[in-house]
PDB file of C-alpha atoms and ligand atoms in Angstrom:
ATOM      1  CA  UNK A  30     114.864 114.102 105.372  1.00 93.00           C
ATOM      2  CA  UNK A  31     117.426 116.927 105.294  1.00 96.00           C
ATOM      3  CA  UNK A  32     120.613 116.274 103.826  1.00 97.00           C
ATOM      4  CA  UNK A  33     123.393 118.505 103.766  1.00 98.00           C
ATOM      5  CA  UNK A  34     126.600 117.329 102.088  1.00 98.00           C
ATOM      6  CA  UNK A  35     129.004 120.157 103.680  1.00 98.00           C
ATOM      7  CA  UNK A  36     132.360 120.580 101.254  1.00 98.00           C
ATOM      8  CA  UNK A  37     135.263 122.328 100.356  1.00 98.00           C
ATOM      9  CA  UNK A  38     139.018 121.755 100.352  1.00 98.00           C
ATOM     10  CA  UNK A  39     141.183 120.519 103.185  1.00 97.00           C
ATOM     11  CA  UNK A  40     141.076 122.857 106.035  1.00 97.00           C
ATOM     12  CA  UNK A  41     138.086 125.054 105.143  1.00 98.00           C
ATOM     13  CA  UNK A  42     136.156 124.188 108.137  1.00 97.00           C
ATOM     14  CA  UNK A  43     133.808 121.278 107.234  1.00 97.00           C
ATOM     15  CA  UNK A  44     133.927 119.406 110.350  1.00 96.00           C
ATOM     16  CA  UNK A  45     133.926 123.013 112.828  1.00 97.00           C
ATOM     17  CA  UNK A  46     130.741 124.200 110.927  1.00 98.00           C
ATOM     18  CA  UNK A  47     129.286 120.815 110.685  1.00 98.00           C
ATOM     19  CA  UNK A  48     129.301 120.336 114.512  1.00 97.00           C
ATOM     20  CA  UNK A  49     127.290 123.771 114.300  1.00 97.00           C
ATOM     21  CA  UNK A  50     124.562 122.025 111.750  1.00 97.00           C
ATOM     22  CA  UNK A  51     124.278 118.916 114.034  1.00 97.00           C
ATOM     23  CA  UNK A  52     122.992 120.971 117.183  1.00 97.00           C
ATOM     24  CA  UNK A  53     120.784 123.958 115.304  1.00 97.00           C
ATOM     25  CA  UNK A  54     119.040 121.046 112.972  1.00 97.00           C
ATOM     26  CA  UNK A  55     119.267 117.915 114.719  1.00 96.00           C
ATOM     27  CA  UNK A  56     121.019 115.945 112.041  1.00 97.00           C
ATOM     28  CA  UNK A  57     122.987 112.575 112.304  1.00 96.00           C
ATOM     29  CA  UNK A  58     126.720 113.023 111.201  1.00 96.00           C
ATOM     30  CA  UNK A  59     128.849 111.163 108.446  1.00 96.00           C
ATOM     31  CA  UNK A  60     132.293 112.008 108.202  1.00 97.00           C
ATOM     32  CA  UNK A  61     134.413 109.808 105.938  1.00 98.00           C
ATOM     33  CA  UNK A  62     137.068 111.015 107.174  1.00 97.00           C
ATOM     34  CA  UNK A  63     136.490 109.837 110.728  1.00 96.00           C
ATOM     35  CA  UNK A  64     135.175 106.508 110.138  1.00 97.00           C
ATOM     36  CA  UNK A  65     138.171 106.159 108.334  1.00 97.00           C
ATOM     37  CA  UNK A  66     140.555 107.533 111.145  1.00 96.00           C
ATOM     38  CA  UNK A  67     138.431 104.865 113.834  1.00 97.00           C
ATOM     39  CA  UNK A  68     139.111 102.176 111.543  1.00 97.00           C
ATOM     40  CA  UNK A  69     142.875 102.925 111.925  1.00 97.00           C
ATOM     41  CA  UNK A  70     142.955 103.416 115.552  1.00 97.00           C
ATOM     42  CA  UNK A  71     140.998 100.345 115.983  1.00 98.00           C
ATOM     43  CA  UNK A  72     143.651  98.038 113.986  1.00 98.00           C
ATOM     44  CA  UNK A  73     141.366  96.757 111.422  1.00 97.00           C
ATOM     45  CA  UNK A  74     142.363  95.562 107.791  1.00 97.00           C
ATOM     46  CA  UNK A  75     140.223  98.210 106.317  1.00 97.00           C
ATOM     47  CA  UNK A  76     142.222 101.062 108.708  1.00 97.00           C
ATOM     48  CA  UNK A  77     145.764  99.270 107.397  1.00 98.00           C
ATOM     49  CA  UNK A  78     144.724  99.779 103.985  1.00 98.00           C
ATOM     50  CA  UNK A  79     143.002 103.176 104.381  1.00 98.00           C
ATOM     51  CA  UNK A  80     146.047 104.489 106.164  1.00 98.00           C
ATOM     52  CA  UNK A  81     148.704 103.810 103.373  1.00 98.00           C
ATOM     53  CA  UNK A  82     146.524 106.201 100.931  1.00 98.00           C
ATOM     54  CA  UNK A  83     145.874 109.013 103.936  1.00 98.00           C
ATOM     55  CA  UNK A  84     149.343 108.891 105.011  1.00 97.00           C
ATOM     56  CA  UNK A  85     150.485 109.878 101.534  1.00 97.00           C
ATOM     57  CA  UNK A  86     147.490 112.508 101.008  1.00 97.00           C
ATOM     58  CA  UNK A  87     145.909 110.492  98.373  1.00 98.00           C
ATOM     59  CA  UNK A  88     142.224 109.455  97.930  1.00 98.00           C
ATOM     60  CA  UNK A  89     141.274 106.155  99.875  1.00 98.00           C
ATOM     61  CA  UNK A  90     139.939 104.081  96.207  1.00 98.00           C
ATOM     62  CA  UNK A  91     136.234 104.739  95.830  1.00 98.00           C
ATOM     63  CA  UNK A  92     134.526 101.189  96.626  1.00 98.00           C
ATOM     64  CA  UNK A  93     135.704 101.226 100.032  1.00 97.00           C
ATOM     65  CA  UNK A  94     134.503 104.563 101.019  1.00 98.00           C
ATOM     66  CA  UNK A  95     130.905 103.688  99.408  1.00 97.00           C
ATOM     67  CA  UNK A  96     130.628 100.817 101.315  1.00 95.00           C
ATOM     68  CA  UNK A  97     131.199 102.576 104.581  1.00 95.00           C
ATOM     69  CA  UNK A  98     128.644 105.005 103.229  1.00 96.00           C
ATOM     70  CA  UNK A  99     125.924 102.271 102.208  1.00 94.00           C
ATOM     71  CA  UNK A 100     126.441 100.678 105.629  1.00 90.00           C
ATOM     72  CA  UNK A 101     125.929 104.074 107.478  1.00 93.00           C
ATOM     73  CA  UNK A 102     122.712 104.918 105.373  1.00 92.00           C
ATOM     74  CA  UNK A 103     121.067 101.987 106.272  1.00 89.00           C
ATOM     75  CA  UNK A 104     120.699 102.742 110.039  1.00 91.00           C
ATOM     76  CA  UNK A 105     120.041 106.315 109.427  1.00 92.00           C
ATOM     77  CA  UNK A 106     117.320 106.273 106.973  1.00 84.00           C
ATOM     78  CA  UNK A 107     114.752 107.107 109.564  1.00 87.00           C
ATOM     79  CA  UNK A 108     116.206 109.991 110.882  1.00 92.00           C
ATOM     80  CA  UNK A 109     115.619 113.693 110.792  1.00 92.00           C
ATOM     81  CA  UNK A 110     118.119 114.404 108.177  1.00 96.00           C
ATOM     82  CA  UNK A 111     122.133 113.469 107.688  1.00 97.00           C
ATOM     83  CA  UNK A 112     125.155 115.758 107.282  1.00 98.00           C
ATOM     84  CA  UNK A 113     127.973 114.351 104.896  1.00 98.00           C
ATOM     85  CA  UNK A 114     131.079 115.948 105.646  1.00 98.00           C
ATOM     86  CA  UNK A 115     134.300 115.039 103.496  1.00 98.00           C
ATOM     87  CA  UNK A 116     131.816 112.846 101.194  1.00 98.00           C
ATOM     88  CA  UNK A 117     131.194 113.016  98.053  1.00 98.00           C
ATOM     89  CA  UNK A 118     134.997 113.373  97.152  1.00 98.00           C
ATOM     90  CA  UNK A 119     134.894 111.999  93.633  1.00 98.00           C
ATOM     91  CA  UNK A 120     131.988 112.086  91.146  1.00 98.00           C
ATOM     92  CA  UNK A 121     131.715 108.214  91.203  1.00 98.00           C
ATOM     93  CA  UNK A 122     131.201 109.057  95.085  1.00 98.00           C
ATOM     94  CA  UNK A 123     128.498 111.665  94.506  1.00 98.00           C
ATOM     95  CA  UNK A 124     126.731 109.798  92.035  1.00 98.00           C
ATOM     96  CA  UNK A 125     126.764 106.492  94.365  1.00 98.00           C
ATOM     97  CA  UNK A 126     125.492 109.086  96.849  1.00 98.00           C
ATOM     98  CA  UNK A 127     122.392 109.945  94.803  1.00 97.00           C
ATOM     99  CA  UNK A 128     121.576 106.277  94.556  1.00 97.00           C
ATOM    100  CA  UNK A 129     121.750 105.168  97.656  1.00 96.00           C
ATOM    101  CA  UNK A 130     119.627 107.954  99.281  1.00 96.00           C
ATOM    102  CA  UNK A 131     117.244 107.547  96.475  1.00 96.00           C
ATOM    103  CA  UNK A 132     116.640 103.787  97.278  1.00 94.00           C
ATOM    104  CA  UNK A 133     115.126 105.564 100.644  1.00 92.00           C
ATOM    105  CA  UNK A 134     112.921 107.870  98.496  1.00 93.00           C
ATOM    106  CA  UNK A 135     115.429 110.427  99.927  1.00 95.00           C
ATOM    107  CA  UNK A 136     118.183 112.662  98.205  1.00 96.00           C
ATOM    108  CA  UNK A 137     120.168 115.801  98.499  1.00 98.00           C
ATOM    109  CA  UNK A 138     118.785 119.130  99.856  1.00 98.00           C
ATOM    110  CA  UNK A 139     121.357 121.068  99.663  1.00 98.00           C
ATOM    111  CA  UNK A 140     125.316 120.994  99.015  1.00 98.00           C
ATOM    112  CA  UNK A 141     127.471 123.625 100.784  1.00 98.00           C
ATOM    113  CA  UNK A 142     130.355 125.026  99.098  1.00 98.00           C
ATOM    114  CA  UNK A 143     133.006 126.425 102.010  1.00 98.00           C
ATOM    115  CA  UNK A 144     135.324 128.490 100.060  1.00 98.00           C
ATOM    116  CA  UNK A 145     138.748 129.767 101.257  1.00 98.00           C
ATOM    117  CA  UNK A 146     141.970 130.613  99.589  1.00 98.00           C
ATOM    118  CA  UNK A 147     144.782 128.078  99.302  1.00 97.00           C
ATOM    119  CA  UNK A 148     146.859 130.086 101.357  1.00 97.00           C
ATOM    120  CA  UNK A 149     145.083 130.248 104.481  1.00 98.00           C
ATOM    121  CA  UNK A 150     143.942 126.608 103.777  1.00 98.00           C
ATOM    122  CA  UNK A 151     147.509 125.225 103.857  1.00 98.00           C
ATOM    123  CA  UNK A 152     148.219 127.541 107.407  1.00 97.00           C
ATOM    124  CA  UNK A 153     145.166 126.604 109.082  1.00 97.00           C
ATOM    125  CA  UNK A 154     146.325 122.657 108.217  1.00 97.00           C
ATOM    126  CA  UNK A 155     149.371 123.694 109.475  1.00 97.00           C
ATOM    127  CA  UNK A 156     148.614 125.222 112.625  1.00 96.00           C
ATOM    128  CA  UNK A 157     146.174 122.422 112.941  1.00 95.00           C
ATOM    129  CA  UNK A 158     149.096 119.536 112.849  1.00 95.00           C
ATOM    130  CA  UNK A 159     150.684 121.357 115.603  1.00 95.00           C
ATOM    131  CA  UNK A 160     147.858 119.766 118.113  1.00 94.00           C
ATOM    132  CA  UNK A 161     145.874 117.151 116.304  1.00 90.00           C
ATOM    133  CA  UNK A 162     148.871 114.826 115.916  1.00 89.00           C
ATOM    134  CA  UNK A 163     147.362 113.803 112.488  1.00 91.00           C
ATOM    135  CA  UNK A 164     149.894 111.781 110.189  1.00 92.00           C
ATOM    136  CA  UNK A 165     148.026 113.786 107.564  1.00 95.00           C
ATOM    137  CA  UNK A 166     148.823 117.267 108.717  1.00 95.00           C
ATOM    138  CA  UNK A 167     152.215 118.096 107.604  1.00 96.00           C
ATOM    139  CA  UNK A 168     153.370 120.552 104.512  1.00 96.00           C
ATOM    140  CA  UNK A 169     154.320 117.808 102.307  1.00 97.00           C
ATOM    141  CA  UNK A 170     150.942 115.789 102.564  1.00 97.00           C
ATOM    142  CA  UNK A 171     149.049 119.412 103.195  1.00 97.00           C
ATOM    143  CA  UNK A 172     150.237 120.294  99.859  1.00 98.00           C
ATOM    144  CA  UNK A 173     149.345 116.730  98.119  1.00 98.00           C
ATOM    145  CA  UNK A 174     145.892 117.024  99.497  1.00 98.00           C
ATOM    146  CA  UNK A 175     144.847 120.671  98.056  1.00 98.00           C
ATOM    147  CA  UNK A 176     146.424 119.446  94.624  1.00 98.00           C
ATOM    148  CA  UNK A 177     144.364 116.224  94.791  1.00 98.00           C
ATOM    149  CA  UNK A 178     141.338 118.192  95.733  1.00 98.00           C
ATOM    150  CA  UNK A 179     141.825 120.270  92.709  1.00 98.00           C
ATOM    151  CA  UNK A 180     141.847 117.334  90.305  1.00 98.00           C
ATOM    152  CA  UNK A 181     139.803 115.182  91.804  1.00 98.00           C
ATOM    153  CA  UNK A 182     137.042 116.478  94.118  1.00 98.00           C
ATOM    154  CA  UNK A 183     136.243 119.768  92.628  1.00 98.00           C
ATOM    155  CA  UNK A 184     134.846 118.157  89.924  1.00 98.00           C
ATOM    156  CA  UNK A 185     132.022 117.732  92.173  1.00 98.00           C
ATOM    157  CA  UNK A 186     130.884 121.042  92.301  1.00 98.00           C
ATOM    158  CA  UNK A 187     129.480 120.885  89.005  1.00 98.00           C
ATOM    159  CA  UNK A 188     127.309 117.946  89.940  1.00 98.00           C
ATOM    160  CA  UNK A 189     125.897 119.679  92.576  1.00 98.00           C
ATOM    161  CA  UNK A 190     125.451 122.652  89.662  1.00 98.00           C
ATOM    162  CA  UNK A 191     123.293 120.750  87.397  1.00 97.00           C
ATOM    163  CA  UNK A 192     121.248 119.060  90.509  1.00 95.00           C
ATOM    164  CA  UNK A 193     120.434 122.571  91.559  1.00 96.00           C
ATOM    165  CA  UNK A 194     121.185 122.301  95.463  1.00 98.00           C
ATOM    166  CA  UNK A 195     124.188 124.395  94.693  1.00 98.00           C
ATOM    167  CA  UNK A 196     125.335 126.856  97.053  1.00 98.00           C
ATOM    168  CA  UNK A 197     128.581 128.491  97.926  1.00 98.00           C
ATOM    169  CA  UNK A 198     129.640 130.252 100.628  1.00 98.00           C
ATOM    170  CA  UNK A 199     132.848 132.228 101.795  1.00 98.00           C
ATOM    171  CA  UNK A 200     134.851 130.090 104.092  1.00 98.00           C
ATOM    172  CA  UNK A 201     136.738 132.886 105.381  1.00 98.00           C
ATOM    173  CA  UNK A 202     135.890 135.093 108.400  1.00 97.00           C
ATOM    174  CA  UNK A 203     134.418 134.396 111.928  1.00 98.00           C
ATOM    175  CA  UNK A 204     133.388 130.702 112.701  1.00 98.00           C
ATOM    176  CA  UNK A 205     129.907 132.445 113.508  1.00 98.00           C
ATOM    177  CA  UNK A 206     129.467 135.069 110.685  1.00 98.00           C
ATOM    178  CA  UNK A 207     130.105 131.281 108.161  1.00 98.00           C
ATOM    179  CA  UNK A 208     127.400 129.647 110.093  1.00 98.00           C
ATOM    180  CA  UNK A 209     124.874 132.381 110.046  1.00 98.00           C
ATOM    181  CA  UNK A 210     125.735 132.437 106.088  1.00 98.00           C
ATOM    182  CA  UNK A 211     125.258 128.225 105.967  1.00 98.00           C
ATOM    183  CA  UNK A 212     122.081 128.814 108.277  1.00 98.00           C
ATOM    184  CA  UNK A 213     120.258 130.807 105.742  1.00 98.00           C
ATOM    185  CA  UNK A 214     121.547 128.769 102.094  1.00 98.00           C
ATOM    186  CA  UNK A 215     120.049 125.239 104.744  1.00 98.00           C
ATOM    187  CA  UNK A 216     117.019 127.590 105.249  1.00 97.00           C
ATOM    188  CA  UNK A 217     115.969 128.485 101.808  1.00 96.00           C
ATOM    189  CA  UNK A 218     115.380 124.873 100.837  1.00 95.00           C
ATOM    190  CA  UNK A 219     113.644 123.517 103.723  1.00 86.00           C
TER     191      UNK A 219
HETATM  192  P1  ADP B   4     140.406 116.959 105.353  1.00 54.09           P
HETATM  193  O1  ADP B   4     139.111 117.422 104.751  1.00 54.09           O
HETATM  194  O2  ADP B   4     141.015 117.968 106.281  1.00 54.09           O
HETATM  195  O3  ADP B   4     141.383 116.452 104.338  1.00 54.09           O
HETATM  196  P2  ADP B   4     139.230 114.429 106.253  1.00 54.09           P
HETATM  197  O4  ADP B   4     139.220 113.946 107.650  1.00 54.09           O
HETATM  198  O5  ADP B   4     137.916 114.704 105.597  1.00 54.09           O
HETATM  199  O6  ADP B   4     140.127 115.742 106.311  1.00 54.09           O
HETATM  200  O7  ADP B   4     140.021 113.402 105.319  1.00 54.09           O
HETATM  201  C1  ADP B   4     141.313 112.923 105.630  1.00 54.09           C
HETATM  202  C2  ADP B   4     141.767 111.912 104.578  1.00 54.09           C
HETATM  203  O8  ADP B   4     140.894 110.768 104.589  1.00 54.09           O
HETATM  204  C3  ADP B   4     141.728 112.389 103.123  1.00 54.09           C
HETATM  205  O9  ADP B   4     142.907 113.079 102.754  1.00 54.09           O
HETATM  206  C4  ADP B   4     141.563 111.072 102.362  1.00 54.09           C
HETATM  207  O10 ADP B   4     142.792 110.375 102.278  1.00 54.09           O
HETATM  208  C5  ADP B   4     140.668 110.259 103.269  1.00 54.09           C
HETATM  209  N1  ADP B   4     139.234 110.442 102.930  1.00 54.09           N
HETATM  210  C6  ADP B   4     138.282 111.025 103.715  1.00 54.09           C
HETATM  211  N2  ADP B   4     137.092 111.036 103.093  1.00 54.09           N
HETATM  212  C7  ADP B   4     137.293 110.447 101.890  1.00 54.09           C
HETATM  213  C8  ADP B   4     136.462 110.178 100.759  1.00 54.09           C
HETATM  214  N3  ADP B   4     135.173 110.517 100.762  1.00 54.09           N
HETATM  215  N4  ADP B   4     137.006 109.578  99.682  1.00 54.09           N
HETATM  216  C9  ADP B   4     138.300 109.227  99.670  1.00 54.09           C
HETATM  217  N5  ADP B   4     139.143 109.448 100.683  1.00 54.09           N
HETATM  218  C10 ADP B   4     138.659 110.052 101.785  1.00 54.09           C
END
């Protein structure tokens, strides 16, 4: 299996460049933060609880967001290869993450690092809110976000460090130029 964890902080372009991935290498999708947002749209307890953390820009708590992971895993351990996108946000995530792949002899081939400067993070959000209509995408929670991605989720880099599948790339430019630069850091492991 291939399996790309795509990060970075809010607004760097995860899910854009992820789309990208899915067509060039045929690889199923997992994006926390969609699961999460169907949960909410479909009314269920776990969307009423997720929403009262997104709405305020925190991190939904770690057991529930491996749970939706283990439960995705499951059905997709015989494909091609999986892209994570907006998971592993928290070392307890990434490390759950390593588990769970390796009870499918599987793991990590590679973790992409998108990164782009804090200002143009918090105007792409903001441009953003202007047509997703996400409760998420306002200055106030924009601004909570980047700070809890500082404390929290960077961490995660380092993981990634000592596990070797490291590699960053700049975040800023044209959609295409990024991809090309993503294409060849998927390429040199496969
Ligand atoms: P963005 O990367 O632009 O913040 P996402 O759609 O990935 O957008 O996430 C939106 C929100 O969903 C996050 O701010 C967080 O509250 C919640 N969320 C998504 N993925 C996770 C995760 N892996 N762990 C905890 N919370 C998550």
């Amino acid at each position: 299996m291939l399996n790309v964890v795509i990060f970075g902080p809010p607004g760097s372009g995860k899910g854009t460049q992820s789309e990208n991935i899915i067509e060039k290498y045929n690889l199923a999708h997992i994006s926390t933060g969609d699961l999460l947002r169907a949960e909410i749209s479909g009314h269920t307890q776990l969307g009423t609880i997720a929403k009262s953390y997104i709405d305020k820009g925190d991190l939904v708590p770690d057991e529930i967001i491996i749970g939706m992971i283990d439960n995705k895993i499951e059905s997709l351990a015989h494909t091609n290869g999986v892209i994570f996108d907006g998971f592993p946000r928290t070392e307890a995530q990434a490390t759950a993450l390593d588990e769970l792949l390796h009870e499918h002899k599987a793991k990590v081939s590679v973790m992409v690092n998108l990164e782009v400067p804090k200002d143009e993070l918090v105007e792409r959000l903001l441009k953003r809110g202007e047509i997703s209509g996400r409760s998420d995408d306002n200055l106030e929670t924009i601004q909570k976000r980047i700070s809890v991605y500082e404390t929290q989720t960077k961490p995660v880099i380092d993981f990634y460090k000592k596990n070797g599948v490291y590699k960053p790339i700049k975040g800023v430019g044209s959609v295409q130029n990024i991809f090309v630069a993503i294409s060849e850091a998927i390429d040199s492991v496969k």
